[in-house]
C-alpha cells in the first residue's frame, strides 16, 4: 500500500514555505555545513591512493536505501551525515588512480567546484540572451576549431549515446531533404495514398558501439536499418571496401543509404577506422559521414597520437565525451555538426511562448533548444570552460599523452611476462589481455578453463579493491580490459596492477590444483 503525505489544510505551513534558510543564523549554519562538505570531498580525493578502488555497500547502507520516503525531514546536517557515512565511501571508484574500467573519467577538483557554481547559479540553457549561453557556445567553438571543424554548430548533451543519436537524426533529415523528402513532416513511413519511401539505412563496423542499435530503434528506422559491416583483416577496424559493396547492393535492392559511421577509438580495443577512406567514400556516394569519437576524438589534442584520428576533420558530424578522456565530471558530452544551417533545420521548432525578440532576455532565441531534443538543459559547459581557462588545452593534451605512454608501458610489461597474454593490438589507450598459468598443464588446455580462471581473477581483484579494470570478449576469449583515461594514475599504479594480477593468478591457479 502506498502512503501519501497529509493533504488537509491542517498540514499547510503557518508561514511562507521556502527551501532557503529563514534567518541569518540558519544561513551561517548552512554555510558551515557547506564548508564541511567541501573539506570532506577534498580530503577524500587527496586520500584516494590509500583507499580501496571499490568496496560493496554494507548492510546498514543497503537497509537505508530500502526505507520509504520521509514525510518530515531530519535536517540538512543529518542528511549529509547519511551521505558521508553510507554513500561517499561506496561509489563505483572511477575517481581512483587505479580505476581502469569502461572508459569512465575521474573528474577534477576544479570541475567539481565549477559544478557547484553551475548548480548555485542554476541557469536554463535552452537558449536565452545571457552569459551562460554565450559561454557554452564559446566552448563548442573552441573544440570545433581544435578538431578541424571551424564554424561548426554544436550542443552539449548527457553522453556519447545522445551525441551520436543527435548526429544521426540530423543526417537523416538532411539527406532525405536533399532527395525531396521532408522527414520531419512526413516521417519515414508512408501513409495510405502516398508513394512509399525507400527504407533508410546506415553503416558501421561490427565494432561500432551499441548506441547505433538504440538509435535505429529510437528514430523509427528499426534495428535492421543499421547495416553492420565486416571488419578488416586486423579484426578491429571497418572493411572500407565492404562498406562500398554493401551500399551498392542495398541501393540495388531498393534501400536508401544515408550515413556511414567511422569510429575514432572503438570501445573494445581503441582501434580507429580508416577515416580518410570513409570520408572519400561518403563524398563519392553523397552520404553523410559521422565520426563517433566518444573518447578517441580527444586524441587530436595530443601530438603523440593525433595522427591516429586523421580524417576526423572531414566529418559532417562528430560526437565526443569530455567526461571520458577530458576528465570532466558526468554528464558532459558534445555533438558538433559541420553545416550549422543543417543542424538548425533538423531541430528548429519555436513555440509561441518561446518566440524571440529583438531585445531583452529572449533576444537571439532558443539557440540550443533548436539544435537538439531537450528544451530544459543544465549548465554543463562551465566546468569545461573553467578547466580550460585554468590549465589550457595543451595540458589536456599532456594528460592524454601521459595515459598513452602508461599504456605502452603496460603493453611492454604484458608482452615481457610469461604468464600474461595480450589478445589484441593496443594502438591508443585500451589493452585487452589475460592471465595464463605457466607450463603446459592439461587442466588449462580444457575449453573454457582459462576464461573461467580470468573471470574469477577479475572479480577477486575488483572485490579486494586493489585495482578495477573491466572485461570484454576478444574473438571467443574472455579478456581483462584496461581502458585508461585516468589523469590520477602514476607509473607505480601500472606496476601495481600488473603485479596484483600475476600474484592473484598464481594464487587462484594454485588453489584450483590442490
PDB file of C-alpha atoms in Angstrom, residues 251-510:
ATOM      1  CA  UNK A 251      20.719   0.569 -53.433  1.00  0.00           C
ATOM      2  CA  UNK A 252      20.081  -2.169 -55.986  1.00  0.00           C
ATOM      3  CA  UNK A 253      17.672  -3.755 -53.520  1.00  0.00           C
ATOM      4  CA  UNK A 254      15.676  -0.507 -53.200  1.00  0.00           C
ATOM      5  CA  UNK A 255      17.117   0.801 -49.943  1.00  0.00           C
ATOM      6  CA  UNK A 256      18.283   4.365 -49.266  1.00  0.00           C
ATOM      7  CA  UNK A 257      21.796   4.533 -47.743  1.00  0.00           C
ATOM      8  CA  UNK A 258      22.226   7.852 -45.954  1.00  0.00           C
ATOM      9  CA  UNK A 259      25.099   7.681 -43.443  1.00  0.00           C
ATOM     10  CA  UNK A 260      28.385   5.924 -42.701  1.00  0.00           C
ATOM     11  CA  UNK A 261      29.806   5.821 -39.161  1.00  0.00           C
ATOM     12  CA  UNK A 262      33.524   5.847 -38.606  1.00  0.00           C
ATOM     13  CA  UNK A 263      34.799   5.181 -35.107  1.00  0.00           C
ATOM     14  CA  UNK A 264      37.743   7.038 -33.576  1.00  0.00           C
ATOM     15  CA  UNK A 265      38.641   4.674 -30.749  1.00  0.00           C
ATOM     16  CA  UNK A 266      36.484   1.543 -30.734  1.00  0.00           C
ATOM     17  CA  UNK A 267      35.086   0.532 -27.388  1.00  0.00           C
ATOM     18  CA  UNK A 268      36.722  -2.901 -27.303  1.00  0.00           C
ATOM     19  CA  UNK A 269      40.302  -2.189 -28.337  1.00  0.00           C
ATOM     20  CA  UNK A 270      40.724   1.545 -29.044  1.00  0.00           C
ATOM     21  CA  UNK A 271      41.162   0.963 -32.779  1.00  0.00           C
ATOM     22  CA  UNK A 272      40.331   3.750 -35.223  1.00  0.00           C
ATOM     23  CA  UNK A 273      38.706   3.160 -38.596  1.00  0.00           C
ATOM     24  CA  UNK A 274      40.322   4.465 -41.780  1.00  0.00           C
ATOM     25  CA  UNK A 275      38.604   7.827 -41.501  1.00  0.00           C
ATOM     26  CA  UNK A 276      40.105   9.419 -44.659  1.00  0.00           C
ATOM     27  CA  UNK A 277      38.961   6.456 -46.749  1.00  0.00           C
ATOM     28  CA  UNK A 278      35.463   6.612 -45.258  1.00  0.00           C
ATOM     29  CA  UNK A 279      35.346  10.355 -45.938  1.00  0.00           C
ATOM     30  CA  UNK A 280      36.271   9.709 -49.576  1.00  0.00           C
ATOM     31  CA  UNK A 281      33.603   7.019 -49.829  1.00  0.00           C
ATOM     32  CA  UNK A 282      30.892   9.278 -48.413  1.00  0.00           C
ATOM     33  CA  UNK A 283      31.892  12.096 -50.764  1.00  0.00           C
ATOM     34  CA  UNK A 284      31.587   9.758 -53.770  1.00  0.00           C
ATOM     35  CA  UNK A 285      28.263   8.360 -52.606  1.00  0.00           C
ATOM     36  CA  UNK A 286      26.756  11.708 -51.453  1.00  0.00           C
ATOM     37  CA  UNK A 287      26.275  10.295 -47.973  1.00  0.00           C
ATOM     38  CA  UNK A 288      26.654  11.766 -44.512  1.00  0.00           C
ATOM     39  CA  UNK A 289      29.942  10.938 -42.754  1.00  0.00           C
ATOM     40  CA  UNK A 290      29.640  10.722 -38.974  1.00  0.00           C
ATOM     41  CA  UNK A 291      32.522  10.044 -36.592  1.00  0.00           C
ATOM     42  CA  UNK A 292      31.878   8.502 -33.197  1.00  0.00           C
ATOM     43  CA  UNK A 293      34.820   9.886 -31.250  1.00  0.00           C
ATOM     44  CA  UNK A 294      33.348   9.278 -27.803  1.00  0.00           C
ATOM     45  CA  UNK A 295      36.790   9.098 -26.237  1.00  0.00           C
ATOM     46  CA  UNK A 296      39.125   8.828 -29.230  1.00  0.00           C
ATOM     47  CA  UNK A 297      38.398  12.285 -30.640  1.00  0.00           C
ATOM     48  CA  UNK A 298      40.304  13.795 -27.728  1.00  0.00           C
ATOM     49  CA  UNK A 299      43.457  12.119 -29.097  1.00  0.00           C
ATOM     50  CA  UNK A 300      43.579  15.062 -31.510  1.00  0.00           C
ATOM     51  CA  UNK A 301      44.812  17.171 -28.578  1.00  0.00           C
ATOM     52  CA  UNK A 302      47.963  15.054 -28.140  1.00  0.00           C
ATOM     53  CA  UNK A 303      50.889  15.459 -30.580  1.00  0.00           C
ATOM     54  CA  UNK A 304      51.808  11.837 -29.819  1.00  0.00           C
ATOM     55  CA  UNK A 305      48.643  10.243 -31.221  1.00  0.00           C
ATOM     56  CA  UNK A 306      46.734  12.912 -33.135  1.00  0.00           C
ATOM     57  CA  UNK A 307      47.637  11.278 -36.457  1.00  0.00           C
ATOM     58  CA  UNK A 308      45.590   8.236 -35.413  1.00  0.00           C
ATOM     59  CA  UNK A 309      42.392  10.264 -35.786  1.00  0.00           C
ATOM     60  CA  UNK A 310      43.390  11.993 -39.014  1.00  0.00           C
ATOM     61  CA  UNK A 311      40.360  12.350 -41.259  1.00  0.00           C
ATOM     62  CA  UNK A 312      38.066  13.220 -38.371  1.00  0.00           C
ATOM     63  CA  UNK A 313      38.166  16.831 -39.563  1.00  0.00           C
ATOM     64  CA  UNK A 314      36.314  15.751 -42.734  1.00  0.00           C
ATOM     65  CA  UNK A 315      33.278  14.512 -40.833  1.00  0.00           C
ATOM     66  CA  UNK A 316      29.827  16.012 -41.320  1.00  0.00           C
ATOM     67  CA  UNK A 317      29.250  15.412 -37.613  1.00  0.00           C
ATOM     68  CA  UNK A 318      31.327  14.349 -34.648  1.00  0.00           C
ATOM     69  CA  UNK A 319      30.406  13.063 -31.182  1.00  0.00           C
ATOM     70  CA  UNK A 320      32.787  13.161 -28.222  1.00  0.00           C
ATOM     71  CA  UNK A 321      32.671  12.866 -24.442  1.00  0.00           C
ATOM     72  CA  UNK A 322      34.527  15.254 -22.183  1.00  0.00           C
ATOM     73  CA  UNK A 323      33.647  13.096 -19.179  1.00  0.00           C
ATOM     74  CA  UNK A 324      35.881  10.382 -20.625  1.00  0.00           C
ATOM     75  CA  UNK A 325      39.343  11.441 -21.770  1.00  0.00           C
ATOM     76  CA  UNK A 326      38.585  15.070 -20.946  1.00  0.00           C
ATOM     77  CA  UNK A 327      38.483  14.165 -17.211  1.00  0.00           C
ATOM     78  CA  UNK A 328      35.297  16.161 -16.575  1.00  0.00           C
ATOM     79  CA  UNK A 329      32.603  15.024 -14.123  1.00  0.00           C
ATOM     80  CA  UNK A 330      29.474  13.457 -15.587  1.00  0.00           C
ATOM     81  CA  UNK A 331      27.471  14.459 -17.600  1.00  0.00           C
ATOM     82  CA  UNK A 332      29.490  16.201 -20.272  1.00  0.00           C
ATOM     83  CA  UNK A 333      29.343  15.138 -23.921  1.00  0.00           C
ATOM     84  CA  UNK A 334      29.112  17.101 -27.138  1.00  0.00           C
ATOM     85  CA  UNK A 335      27.978  16.797 -30.741  1.00  0.00           C
ATOM     86  CA  UNK A 336      29.227  19.136 -33.457  1.00  0.00           C
ATOM     87  CA  UNK A 337      27.769  19.447 -36.952  1.00  0.00           C
ATOM     88  CA  UNK A 338      29.804  20.949 -39.780  1.00  0.00           C
ATOM     89  CA  UNK A 339      26.830  22.529 -41.550  1.00  0.00           C
ATOM     90  CA  UNK A 340      25.321  24.849 -38.941  1.00  0.00           C
ATOM     91  CA  UNK A 341      22.299  25.517 -41.143  1.00  0.00           C
ATOM     92  CA  UNK A 342      21.552  21.816 -41.480  1.00  0.00           C
ATOM     93  CA  UNK A 343      21.900  21.339 -37.723  1.00  0.00           C
ATOM     94  CA  UNK A 344      19.346  24.058 -37.049  1.00  0.00           C
ATOM     95  CA  UNK A 345      16.988  22.811 -39.760  1.00  0.00           C
ATOM     96  CA  UNK A 346      16.948  19.340 -38.229  1.00  0.00           C
ATOM     97  CA  UNK A 347      15.625  20.509 -34.840  1.00  0.00           C
ATOM     98  CA  UNK A 348      14.158  24.036 -35.171  1.00  0.00           C
ATOM     99  CA  UNK A 349      10.707  24.244 -33.592  1.00  0.00           C
ATOM    100  CA  UNK A 350       9.913  27.516 -31.850  1.00  0.00           C
ATOM    101  CA  UNK A 351       6.684  27.605 -29.848  1.00  0.00           C
ATOM    102  CA  UNK A 352       4.777  30.873 -29.413  1.00  0.00           C
ATOM    103  CA  UNK A 353       5.765  31.097 -25.760  1.00  0.00           C
ATOM    104  CA  UNK A 354       9.428  30.922 -26.809  1.00  0.00           C
ATOM    105  CA  UNK A 355       9.260  33.496 -29.585  1.00  0.00           C
ATOM    106  CA  UNK A 356      12.485  35.508 -29.687  1.00  0.00           C
ATOM    107  CA  UNK A 357      12.506  39.284 -29.502  1.00  0.00           C
ATOM    108  CA  UNK A 358      14.928  41.890 -30.767  1.00  0.00           C
ATOM    109  CA  UNK A 359      15.948  42.903 -27.249  1.00  0.00           C
ATOM    110  CA  UNK A 360      15.909  41.678 -23.656  1.00  0.00           C
ATOM    111  CA  UNK A 361      16.489  38.151 -22.336  1.00  0.00           C
ATOM    112  CA  UNK A 362      14.895  36.412 -25.348  1.00  0.00           C
ATOM    113  CA  UNK A 363      16.990  38.223 -27.958  1.00  0.00           C
ATOM    114  CA  UNK A 364      18.634  35.622 -30.171  1.00  0.00           C
ATOM    115  CA  UNK A 365      16.006  32.987 -29.438  1.00  0.00           C
ATOM    116  CA  UNK A 366      16.287  29.477 -28.025  1.00  0.00           C
ATOM    117  CA  UNK A 367      19.564  28.574 -29.688  1.00  0.00           C
ATOM    118  CA  UNK A 368      20.227  25.212 -28.032  1.00  0.00           C
ATOM    119  CA  UNK A 369      16.598  24.109 -27.917  1.00  0.00           C
ATOM    120  CA  UNK A 370      16.566  24.441 -31.712  1.00  0.00           C
ATOM    121  CA  UNK A 371      19.615  22.231 -32.152  1.00  0.00           C
ATOM    122  CA  UNK A 372      18.598  19.237 -30.077  1.00  0.00           C
ATOM    123  CA  UNK A 373      15.804  17.374 -28.382  1.00  0.00           C
ATOM    124  CA  UNK A 374      15.939  18.972 -24.926  1.00  0.00           C
ATOM    125  CA  UNK A 375      14.414  22.304 -24.023  1.00  0.00           C
ATOM    126  CA  UNK A 376      15.468  22.306 -20.381  1.00  0.00           C
ATOM    127  CA  UNK A 377      19.220  21.917 -20.103  1.00  0.00           C
ATOM    128  CA  UNK A 378      21.737  22.434 -17.322  1.00  0.00           C
ATOM    129  CA  UNK A 379      24.977  24.411 -17.426  1.00  0.00           C
ATOM    130  CA  UNK A 380      27.321  21.580 -18.485  1.00  0.00           C
ATOM    131  CA  UNK A 381      29.889  23.780 -20.197  1.00  0.00           C
ATOM    132  CA  UNK A 382      31.002  25.783 -17.155  1.00  0.00           C
ATOM    133  CA  UNK A 383      33.302  23.081 -15.757  1.00  0.00           C
ATOM    134  CA  UNK A 384      34.969  22.639 -19.156  1.00  0.00           C
ATOM    135  CA  UNK A 385      35.397  26.375 -19.596  1.00  0.00           C
ATOM    136  CA  UNK A 386      36.893  26.818 -16.123  1.00  0.00           C
ATOM    137  CA  UNK A 387      39.317  23.891 -16.503  1.00  0.00           C
ATOM    138  CA  UNK A 388      40.449  25.181 -19.896  1.00  0.00           C
ATOM    139  CA  UNK A 389      40.811  28.719 -18.606  1.00  0.00           C
ATOM    140  CA  UNK A 390      42.837  27.453 -15.645  1.00  0.00           C
ATOM    141  CA  UNK A 391      45.135  24.996 -17.468  1.00  0.00           C
ATOM    142  CA  UNK A 392      44.815  25.498 -21.232  1.00  0.00           C
ATOM    143  CA  UNK A 393      44.126  22.878 -23.872  1.00  0.00           C
ATOM    144  CA  UNK A 394      47.792  21.891 -24.037  1.00  0.00           C
ATOM    145  CA  UNK A 395      47.509  20.486 -20.519  1.00  0.00           C
ATOM    146  CA  UNK A 396      44.598  18.303 -21.659  1.00  0.00           C
ATOM    147  CA  UNK A 397      46.900  17.039 -24.391  1.00  0.00           C
ATOM    148  CA  UNK A 398      49.658  16.307 -21.876  1.00  0.00           C
ATOM    149  CA  UNK A 399      47.306  14.167 -19.786  1.00  0.00           C
ATOM    150  CA  UNK A 400      46.284  12.200 -22.886  1.00  0.00           C
ATOM    151  CA  UNK A 401      49.922  11.733 -23.882  1.00  0.00           C
ATOM    152  CA  UNK A 402      50.737  10.562 -20.356  1.00  0.00           C
ATOM    153  CA  UNK A 403      47.961   7.951 -20.493  1.00  0.00           C
ATOM    154  CA  UNK A 404      49.147   6.621 -23.857  1.00  0.00           C
ATOM    155  CA  UNK A 405      52.727   6.304 -22.601  1.00  0.00           C
ATOM    156  CA  UNK A 406      51.489   4.461 -19.496  1.00  0.00           C
ATOM    157  CA  UNK A 407      49.517   2.087 -21.717  1.00  0.00           C
ATOM    158  CA  UNK A 408      52.625   1.444 -23.787  1.00  0.00           C
ATOM    159  CA  UNK A 409      54.472   0.633 -20.566  1.00  0.00           C
ATOM    160  CA  UNK A 410      51.651  -1.748 -19.623  1.00  0.00           C
ATOM    161  CA  UNK A 411      51.874  -3.440 -23.031  1.00  0.00           C
ATOM    162  CA  UNK A 412      55.607  -3.941 -22.592  1.00  0.00           C
ATOM    163  CA  UNK A 413      55.069  -5.462 -19.159  1.00  0.00           C
ATOM    164  CA  UNK A 414      52.398  -7.815 -20.516  1.00  0.00           C
ATOM    165  CA  UNK A 415      54.406  -8.874 -23.547  1.00  0.00           C
ATOM    166  CA  UNK A 416      57.515  -9.493 -21.441  1.00  0.00           C
ATOM    167  CA  UNK A 417      55.759 -11.610 -18.818  1.00  0.00           C
ATOM    168  CA  UNK A 418      55.460 -15.359 -19.468  1.00  0.00           C
ATOM    169  CA  UNK A 419      52.154 -15.582 -17.574  1.00  0.00           C
ATOM    170  CA  UNK A 420      50.379 -12.710 -19.330  1.00  0.00           C
ATOM    171  CA  UNK A 421      48.957 -12.817 -22.837  1.00  0.00           C
ATOM    172  CA  UNK A 422      47.816  -9.822 -24.872  1.00  0.00           C
ATOM    173  CA  UNK A 423      44.758 -10.578 -27.004  1.00  0.00           C
ATOM    174  CA  UNK A 424      44.575  -7.536 -29.292  1.00  0.00           C
ATOM    175  CA  UNK A 425      46.649  -4.618 -30.545  1.00  0.00           C
ATOM    176  CA  UNK A 426      46.713  -1.582 -28.253  1.00  0.00           C
ATOM    177  CA  UNK A 427      47.035   1.398 -30.588  1.00  0.00           C
ATOM    178  CA  UNK A 428      45.678   4.031 -28.233  1.00  0.00           C
ATOM    179  CA  UNK A 429      44.645   3.629 -24.594  1.00  0.00           C
ATOM    180  CA  UNK A 430      42.921   0.245 -24.286  1.00  0.00           C
ATOM    181  CA  UNK A 431      44.692  -3.050 -23.556  1.00  0.00           C
ATOM    182  CA  UNK A 432      42.975  -6.453 -23.625  1.00  0.00           C
ATOM    183  CA  UNK A 433      44.891  -9.343 -22.064  1.00  0.00           C
ATOM    184  CA  UNK A 434      44.585 -12.327 -19.741  1.00  0.00           C
ATOM    185  CA  UNK A 435      46.489 -14.357 -17.222  1.00  0.00           C
ATOM    186  CA  UNK A 436      47.731 -17.717 -18.448  1.00  0.00           C
ATOM    187  CA  UNK A 437      49.454 -20.020 -15.958  1.00  0.00           C
ATOM    188  CA  UNK A 438      52.987 -21.043 -16.801  1.00  0.00           C
ATOM    189  CA  UNK A 439      53.617 -24.554 -18.054  1.00  0.00           C
ATOM    190  CA  UNK A 440      51.578 -26.926 -20.185  1.00  0.00           C
ATOM    191  CA  UNK A 441      49.184 -28.297 -17.584  1.00  0.00           C
ATOM    192  CA  UNK A 442      46.370 -30.342 -19.107  1.00  0.00           C
ATOM    193  CA  UNK A 443      43.986 -28.521 -16.777  1.00  0.00           C
ATOM    194  CA  UNK A 444      44.410 -25.220 -18.650  1.00  0.00           C
ATOM    195  CA  UNK A 445      44.068 -26.760 -22.087  1.00  0.00           C
ATOM    196  CA  UNK A 446      40.462 -27.703 -21.435  1.00  0.00           C
ATOM    197  CA  UNK A 447      37.902 -25.462 -23.250  1.00  0.00           C
ATOM    198  CA  UNK A 448      36.855 -22.520 -21.113  1.00  0.00           C
ATOM    199  CA  UNK A 449      39.354 -23.175 -18.316  1.00  0.00           C
ATOM    200  CA  UNK A 450      41.451 -20.055 -18.935  1.00  0.00           C
ATOM    201  CA  UNK A 451      38.305 -17.946 -19.324  1.00  0.00           C
ATOM    202  CA  UNK A 452      36.921 -19.217 -16.009  1.00  0.00           C
ATOM    203  CA  UNK A 453      40.222 -18.509 -14.263  1.00  0.00           C
ATOM    204  CA  UNK A 454      40.339 -14.950 -15.581  1.00  0.00           C
ATOM    205  CA  UNK A 455      36.719 -14.282 -14.667  1.00  0.00           C
ATOM    206  CA  UNK A 456      37.457 -15.315 -11.107  1.00  0.00           C
ATOM    207  CA  UNK A 457      40.698 -13.334 -11.130  1.00  0.00           C
ATOM    208  CA  UNK A 458      38.996 -10.148 -12.271  1.00  0.00           C
ATOM    209  CA  UNK A 459      36.125 -10.438  -9.805  1.00  0.00           C
ATOM    210  CA  UNK A 460      38.523 -11.079  -6.926  1.00  0.00           C
ATOM    211  CA  UNK A 461      40.785  -8.208  -7.964  1.00  0.00           C
ATOM    212  CA  UNK A 462      37.806  -5.858  -8.014  1.00  0.00           C
ATOM    213  CA  UNK A 463      36.413  -7.107  -4.702  1.00  0.00           C
ATOM    214  CA  UNK A 464      39.760  -6.681  -2.968  1.00  0.00           C
ATOM    215  CA  UNK A 465      39.792  -3.056  -4.103  1.00  0.00           C
ATOM    216  CA  UNK A 466      43.338  -3.246  -5.477  1.00  0.00           C
ATOM    217  CA  UNK A 467      42.517  -2.087  -8.998  1.00  0.00           C
ATOM    218  CA  UNK A 468      39.468  -2.023 -11.220  1.00  0.00           C
ATOM    219  CA  UNK A 469      39.776  -2.940 -14.875  1.00  0.00           C
ATOM    220  CA  UNK A 470      36.676  -4.249 -16.656  1.00  0.00           C
ATOM    221  CA  UNK A 471      36.270  -7.056 -19.192  1.00  0.00           C
ATOM    222  CA  UNK A 472      35.311  -7.809 -22.762  1.00  0.00           C
ATOM    223  CA  UNK A 473      35.425 -10.681 -25.238  1.00  0.00           C
ATOM    224  CA  UNK A 474      38.041 -10.763 -27.986  1.00  0.00           C
ATOM    225  CA  UNK A 475      37.073 -13.378 -30.512  1.00  0.00           C
ATOM    226  CA  UNK A 476      35.754 -16.067 -28.204  1.00  0.00           C
ATOM    227  CA  UNK A 477      38.190 -15.355 -25.373  1.00  0.00           C
ATOM    228  CA  UNK A 478      37.429 -13.578 -22.099  1.00  0.00           C
ATOM    229  CA  UNK A 479      39.742 -10.584 -21.680  1.00  0.00           C
ATOM    230  CA  UNK A 480      40.705  -8.298 -18.836  1.00  0.00           C
ATOM    231  CA  UNK A 481      40.288  -4.833 -20.335  1.00  0.00           C
ATOM    232  CA  UNK A 482      42.216  -1.778 -19.186  1.00  0.00           C
ATOM    233  CA  UNK A 483      40.662   1.407 -20.592  1.00  0.00           C
ATOM    234  CA  UNK A 484      42.949   4.187 -19.449  1.00  0.00           C
ATOM    235  CA  UNK A 485      41.613   7.751 -19.292  1.00  0.00           C
ATOM    236  CA  UNK A 486      42.804   8.394 -15.748  1.00  0.00           C
ATOM    237  CA  UNK A 487      44.686  11.613 -15.004  1.00  0.00           C
ATOM    238  CA  UNK A 488      45.451  10.429 -11.461  1.00  0.00           C
ATOM    239  CA  UNK A 489      47.297   7.241 -12.442  1.00  0.00           C
ATOM    240  CA  UNK A 490      51.036   7.073 -11.766  1.00  0.00           C
ATOM    241  CA  UNK A 491      53.584   4.719 -13.292  1.00  0.00           C
ATOM    242  CA  UNK A 492      53.626   2.945  -9.924  1.00  0.00           C
ATOM    243  CA  UNK A 493      49.895   2.257 -10.282  1.00  0.00           C
ATOM    244  CA  UNK A 494      50.536   0.482 -13.597  1.00  0.00           C
ATOM    245  CA  UNK A 495      53.189  -1.662 -11.930  1.00  0.00           C
ATOM    246  CA  UNK A 496      50.827  -2.416  -9.035  1.00  0.00           C
ATOM    247  CA  UNK A 497      48.124  -3.544 -11.469  1.00  0.00           C
ATOM    248  CA  UNK A 498      50.438  -5.998 -13.228  1.00  0.00           C
ATOM    249  CA  UNK A 499      51.920  -7.340 -10.004  1.00  0.00           C
ATOM    250  CA  UNK A 500      48.471  -7.819  -8.470  1.00  0.00           C
ATOM    251  CA  UNK A 501      47.121  -9.681 -11.500  1.00  0.00           C
ATOM    252  CA  UNK A 502      50.114 -12.025 -11.651  1.00  0.00           C
ATOM    253  CA  UNK A 503      50.059 -12.688  -7.902  1.00  0.00           C
ATOM    254  CA  UNK A 504      46.327 -13.310  -7.898  1.00  0.00           C
ATOM    255  CA  UNK A 505      46.542 -15.501 -10.988  1.00  0.00           C
ATOM    256  CA  UNK A 506      49.153 -17.678  -9.312  1.00  0.00           C
ATOM    257  CA  UNK A 507      47.090 -17.829  -6.118  1.00  0.00           C
ATOM    258  CA  UNK A 508      43.923 -18.897  -7.913  1.00  0.00           C
ATOM    259  CA  UNK A 509      45.553 -21.324 -10.309  1.00  0.00           C
ATOM    260  CA  UNK A 510      47.456 -22.978  -7.452  1.00  0.00           C
TER     261      UNK A 510
END
